[in-house]
Each structure stands twice: as structure tokens, then as C-alpha cells.
Coordinates of C-alpha atoms in Angstrom, one line a residue:
X1 CA -6.6 -9.4 -5.4
X2 CA -3.7 -6.9 -5.3
X3 CA 0.0 -7.0 -5.2
X4 CA 3.0 -4.8 -5.9
X5 CA 6.1 -6.1 -7.6
X6 CA 9.4 -4.1 -7.4
X7 CA 11.9 -4.9 -10.1
X8 CA 14.7 -3.1 -11.9
X9 CA 13.5 -0.3 -14.2
X10 CA 14.9 2.9 -15.6
X11 CA 17.6 4.8 -13.7
X12 CA 16.9 8.0 -11.9
X13 CA 18.8 10.7 -13.6
X14 CA 19.9 12.5 -10.4
X15 CA 21.7 9.8 -8.5
X16 CA 21.6 6.5 -10.5
X17 CA 18.7 5.3 -8.3
X18 CA 16.7 2.5 -10.0
X19 CA 13.1 3.5 -10.7
X20 CA 10.6 0.8 -9.6
X21 CA 8.3 -1.2 -11.8
X22 CA 5.0 -1.6 -9.9
X23 CA 2.0 -3.9 -10.6
X24 CA -1.5 -3.8 -9.0
X25 CA -4.3 -6.1 -9.8
X26 CA -8.0 -5.1 -9.5
X27 CA -9.6 -6.9 -6.5
X28 CA -12.1 -8.6 -9.0
X29 CA -9.3 -9.1 -11.5
X30 CA -11.0 -6.7 -14.0
X31 CA -7.9 -4.7 -14.8
X32 CA -4.1 -4.5 -14.3
X33 CA -2.2 -1.3 -13.5
X34 CA 1.5 -1.1 -14.3
X35 CA 3.9 1.8 -13.6
X36 CA 7.5 2.2 -14.8
X37 CA 9.2 5.4 -13.9
X38 CA 6.6 8.2 -14.4
X39 CA 4.5 6.2 -16.8
X40 CA 1.2 4.6 -15.7
X41 CA -0.6 2.1 -17.9
X42 CA -3.8 0.2 -17.3
X43 CA -4.9 -3.0 -19.1
X44 CA -8.5 -4.4 -19.3
X45 CA -8.2 -8.1 -18.3
X46 CA -11.7 -8.9 -19.5
X47 CA -11.6 -7.2 -22.9
X48 CA -7.8 -7.9 -23.3
X49 CA -6.9 -4.3 -24.3
X50 CA -5.3 -1.2 -22.9
X51 CA -7.4 1.5 -21.2
X52 CA -7.1 5.2 -21.9
X53 CA -6.6 7.3 -18.8
X54 CA -8.3 10.7 -18.5
X55 CA -7.2 13.4 -16.0
X56 CA -10.1 15.6 -14.9
X57 CA -8.4 16.8 -11.7
X58 CA -6.8 19.9 -13.2
X59 CA -3.5 19.0 -11.6
X60 CA -0.2 18.2 -13.1
X61 CA 0.7 14.8 -14.6
X62 CA 3.2 12.5 -13.0
X63 CA 6.7 13.7 -14.0
X64 CA 9.0 11.6 -11.9
X65 CA 9.1 8.0 -10.7
X66 CA 5.9 6.6 -9.3
X67 CA 6.7 4.8 -6.0
X68 CA 3.3 3.5 -4.9
X69 CA 0.1 2.3 -6.6
X70 CA -3.0 0.6 -5.1
X71 CA -6.6 -0.2 -5.7
X72 CA -9.3 0.4 -3.1
X73 CA -11.0 -2.7 -1.5
X74 CA -13.9 -2.8 -4.0
X75 CA -11.8 -1.7 -6.9
X76 CA -13.8 1.5 -7.6
X77 CA -10.8 3.8 -6.7
X78 CA -7.1 3.7 -7.5
X79 CA -4.2 5.8 -6.3
X80 CA -0.8 6.6 -7.6
X81 CA 2.0 8.6 -5.9
X82 CA 5.7 9.1 -6.1
X83 CA 8.9 11.2 -6.3
X84 CA 7.1 14.2 -8.0
X85 CA 5.2 14.7 -4.7
X86 CA 1.9 14.0 -6.4
X87 CA -0.9 11.8 -5.1
X88 CA -3.4 11.2 -7.8
X89 CA -6.8 9.5 -7.1
X90 CA -8.6 7.7 -10.0
X91 CA -12.0 6.2 -10.5
X92 CA -11.9 2.9 -12.4
X93 CA -15.3 2.9 -14.2
X94 CA -14.5 4.9 -16.3
X95 CA -10.8 5.4 -15.6
X96 CA -10.2 9.1 -14.8
X97 CA -8.3 11.1 -12.3
X98 CA -10.6 12.9 -10.0
X99 CA -8.1 14.7 -7.6
X100 CA -4.5 15.5 -7.4
X101 CA -2.8 16.3 -4.0
X102 CA 0.6 17.9 -3.9
X103 CA 2.5 16.6 -1.0
X104 CA 5.3 18.5 0.9
X105 CA 7.8 15.7 0.3
X106 CA 8.3 12.8 -2.0
X107 CA 5.8 10.0 -1.4
X108 CA 6.8 6.4 -0.6
X109 CA 3.5 4.6 0.1
X110 CA -0.2 5.0 -0.4
X111 CA -3.4 3.2 0.7
X112 CA -7.2 3.7 0.3
X113 CA -9.6 3.2 3.2
X114 CA -12.0 0.3 2.8
X115 CA -15.0 2.6 2.7
X116 CA -13.3 4.6 -0.1
X117 CA -13.6 7.9 1.8
X118 CA -10.0 8.5 2.6
X119 CA -6.6 8.1 0.9
X120 CA -3.5 8.0 3.1
X121 CA 0.1 8.4 2.0
X122 CA 3.5 8.5 3.5
X123 CA 6.3 10.9 2.6
X124 CA 10.1 10.4 2.8
X125 CA 10.3 11.9 6.2
X126 CA 8.1 9.2 7.7
X127 CA 4.9 11.3 8.1
X128 CA 1.6 9.7 7.1
X129 CA -1.0 12.1 5.7
X130 CA -4.7 11.7 4.9
X131 CA -7.0 13.3 2.3
X132 CA -10.6 12.8 1.6
X133 CA -12.2 11.5 -1.6
X134 CA -15.6 13.0 -0.9
X135 CA -16.5 16.7 -0.8
X136 CA -15.7 19.7 -2.9
X137 CA -12.8 19.9 -5.3
X138 CA -10.7 22.1 -3.0
X139 CA -11.1 19.7 0.0
X140 CA -10.0 16.8 -2.1
X141 CA -6.7 18.5 -2.9
X142 CA -5.7 19.1 0.7
X143 CA -4.0 16.6 3.1
X144 CA -3.7 16.6 6.9
X145 CA -1.0 14.9 9.0
X146 CA -2.2 11.6 10.5
X147 CA 0.9 10.3 12.4
X148 CA 4.6 9.9 12.0
X149 CA 7.4 7.3 12.2
X150 CA 10.1 9.7 13.5
X151 CA 12.1 10.3 10.3
X152 CA 12.1 6.6 9.3
X153 CA 11.1 6.1 5.7
X154 CA 7.8 4.3 5.5
X155 CA 7.8 1.5 2.9
X156 CA 4.2 0.2 3.0
X157 CA 0.7 1.2 4.2
X158 CA -2.4 -1.0 4.5
X159 CA -5.9 -0.6 6.0
X160 CA -7.2 -3.6 7.9
X161 CA -10.2 -5.3 6.2
X162 CA -12.6 -4.1 8.9
X163 CA -11.3 -0.5 8.5
X164 CA -10.4 -0.2 12.2
X165 CA -6.6 0.1 11.7
X166 CA -4.0 1.5 9.4
X167 CA -0.8 -0.4 9.4
X168 CA 2.5 1.1 8.4
X169 CA 6.0 -0.5 7.9
X170 CA 9.4 1.2 7.7
X171 CA 13.0 0.7 7.0
X172 CA 13.9 0.4 10.7
X173 CA 12.2 -3.1 10.9
X174 CA 9.0 -1.8 12.6
X175 CA 5.4 -2.5 11.8
X176 CA 3.0 -0.1 13.6
X177 CA -0.8 -0.7 13.9
X178 CA -2.7 2.5 14.5
X179 CA -6.4 2.9 15.2
X180 CA -7.9 4.8 12.3
X181 CA -10.0 7.6 13.9
X182 CA -13.5 8.6 13.0
X183 CA -12.2 12.1 12.2
X184 CA -8.8 11.4 10.7
X185 CA -8.1 15.0 9.9
X186 CA -7.5 15.6 13.6
X187 CA -4.8 13.0 13.6
X188 CA -4.5 9.4 14.8
X189 CA -3.2 9.3 18.4
X190 CA -4.0 5.7 19.5
X191 CA -1.5 3.0 18.7
X192 CA -3.1 -0.5 18.9
X193 CA 0.2 -2.5 18.7
X194 CA 3.6 -3.0 17.2
X195 CA 4.5 -6.1 15.2
X196 CA 8.2 -6.5 16.0
X197 CA 10.5 -9.3 14.9
X198 CA 11.9 -8.5 11.5
X199 CA 15.7 -8.0 11.5
X200 CA 15.9 -6.0 8.3
X201 CA 13.7 -3.4 6.5
X202 CA 10.0 -4.3 6.0
X203 CA 9.3 -4.1 2.3
X204 CA 5.6 -5.0 2.0
X205 CA 2.3 -5.6 3.8
X206 CA -0.8 -7.4 2.9
X207 CA -3.9 -8.7 4.8
X208 CA -5.2 -12.2 4.3
X209 CA -8.7 -13.3 5.4
X210 CA -10.4 -16.6 5.9
X211 CA -14.1 -17.4 6.4
X212 CA -13.5 -18.1 10.1
X213 CA -11.5 -14.9 10.5
X214 CA -12.9 -12.1 8.3
X215 CA -11.1 -9.4 10.2
X216 CA -7.9 -10.7 8.6
X217 CA -4.3 -11.4 9.6
X218 CA -1.3 -9.4 8.4
X219 CA 1.4 -10.7 6.2
X220 CA 4.8 -8.9 6.0
X221 CA 7.8 -9.4 3.8
X222 CA 11.2 -8.2 4.7
X223 CA 14.9 -7.9 3.6
X224 CA 15.6 -10.6 6.3
X225 CA 14.3 -13.2 3.8
X226 CA 11.2 -14.0 5.9
X227 CA 7.5 -13.7 5.4
X228 CA 5.6 -13.3 8.7
X229 CA 2.0 -13.7 9.8
X230 CA 0.7 -11.4 12.6
X231 CA -2.3 -10.8 14.7
X232 CA -2.5 -7.0 14.5
X233 CA -4.7 -6.5 17.5
X234 CA -2.1 -7.9 19.9
X235 CA 1.0 -7.6 17.7
X236 CA 1.6 -11.3 18.2
X237 CA 3.7 -13.2 15.7
X238 CA 1.7 -16.3 14.5
X239 CA 4.0 -17.9 11.9
X240 CA 7.3 -17.3 10.0
X241 CA 8.3 -18.6 6.6
X242 CA 12.1 -18.7 6.1
X243 CA 12.4 -17.9 2.4
X244 CA 16.2 -18.1 2.1
X245 CA 18.5 -16.1 -0.1
X246 CA 20.0 -18.7 -2.4
X247 CA 18.4 -17.2 -5.5
X248 CA 17.8 -13.7 -6.9
X249 CA 14.1 -13.5 -6.3
X250 CA 13.0 -10.2 -4.9
X251 CA 11.4 -10.1 -1.5
X252 CA 8.0 -9.4 -3.0
X253 CA 8.3 -12.3 -5.4
X254 CA 9.1 -14.6 -2.5
X255 CA 6.1 -13.3 -0.6
X256 CA 3.9 -14.1 -3.5
X257 CA 5.1 -17.7 -3.5
X258 CA 4.3 -18.1 0.2
X259 CA 0.9 -16.4 0.4
X260 CA -1.0 -19.5 -0.4
X261 CA 0.7 -21.7 2.3
X262 CA 0.2 -19.0 4.9
X263 CA -3.5 -18.7 4.0
X264 CA -4.0 -22.4 4.4
X265 CA -2.2 -22.4 7.8
X266 CA -4.3 -19.6 9.3
X267 CA -7.2 -21.9 10.6
X268 CA -4.6 -24.4 11.8
X269 CA -2.8 -21.7 13.7
X270 CA -5.9 -20.4 15.4
X271 CA -7.5 -23.8 16.2
X272 CA -7.8 -24.6 19.9

């Protein structure tokens, strides 16, 4: 189980920009990670206590707003990244930072591959990068370009449950499904599909699986006040929830409310 909630936080000193408050839940609900501004805190949901974070990477600590946090599929790894151009990779048992990558630009999104071997992140220029979690210390601190969104800011990254695809969303309403290559350090050159239909920026992505469809379907939330369900292999739109704009709920909060109905409707949508 994992979700990211963006709310009002402290203001950015340079331009009055609001720093996000982010939340990520361990897939097995063992812990809860919260970031506000440059501060990252983790809480043990089983022992009901805070967890001390140790940084063994030798890199700098977060010094500016954290813009993206996520757990890996099995909860063994966690990543944090943001405006300080740092991408920090953490183990969760015990909690310690094992590598720090310094990006060329500010980072807007981050994702961990399902096998835990790679961390991908997107910068403010729309370039997606990849770094490894295995290997020597120097290798884990380098990143290679994977693909780009042509100067559109990427808002969300997700790996598909089967590990075959990496999905990226941007502020220009696009969702791109890219085949994740066996050697990602040489770049990802094969586009599987585009999921097109949103009329405003896409703010969040998440996969939902059922017993009948373990490969998963993609959920997307957008500033157009809709949550949409997609088949990433074909880019086909399967369902749309019109959330509406009559209240002040954030897009992500609205998405949370509609995840359960969309999960229930998946088998019905795919039934012959």
C-alpha cells in the first residue's frame, strides 16, 4: 500500500512556492514516511513509535524541499528526492541511507523498480534518469539518462507490477508507457503506448491489481477533476470517474476516495 498526498506546507523562500507535504505507506503497512519541506520522518506503525534515520551514504543531507518519496514493491527500499537535486536511496530494515545521487536538475518524481535493482527519477527539464542499487559505492552514485518528455515537467513515475514498463506523467496532460529495457543504462527507446484523454495536468499515477489481472491496470488523477483507469499495453481508456470540483479536496485526496470503486469495477470492465 502506498500513496502520496500533497497539501499546503511551508513556503519556499525564493519565490513563495508552497513546499509539499508527502506521505508514503509501506506496502505491508509496517511504517509510514512523511516529508515536509526538507525534513523526512518515519514512523513504525507496528511499534507505534518514530524511527531514527541513519545516513551511511557519505552524501549530503536534504537541504531543500523534498518533492517525491516512494517505497519499493516489497518495502525493502525507499527513495526520497527533491529541489536540492539529491536522490537518496534507503533500506528499511534497518532504516539507513545507502546511496546519494546528485542530479543535474531539481527532481520532480522518483520510482523504484519491482526487483529493487534500479531507481528512476525525473528532473524539472523532463528527463528521466536511472541509477542502480546494486554494485560498488561509486556505481550507485551515478545516473544515466533513460528517456525524456521534451521539456515538460514530469509529475509522476510508476513501474508496472510485472516490471515490463515504466509509466511517466507530465503537466502537458500526457501519460507515456515505456518498455523498461534489460540494460536501462543504454536508454529506453521503445514506447509501448500513450494514455491520452486528460484535459489538464496529470498529478499522480498508481497501479491496481486483481486476482484475475495480476499484471495490473493504471489509475491516473488529474487537474481536470477525473480519475481514469487504463490498459497500459494498448493505452485504452477503460473507465472514468468524474470527481467534480465543488469542494476543496486535492486531486490526490479525490483519487484515494475512488480507488476502491475502481478496483471493484476492474473485473466487470474486463468481463466478456
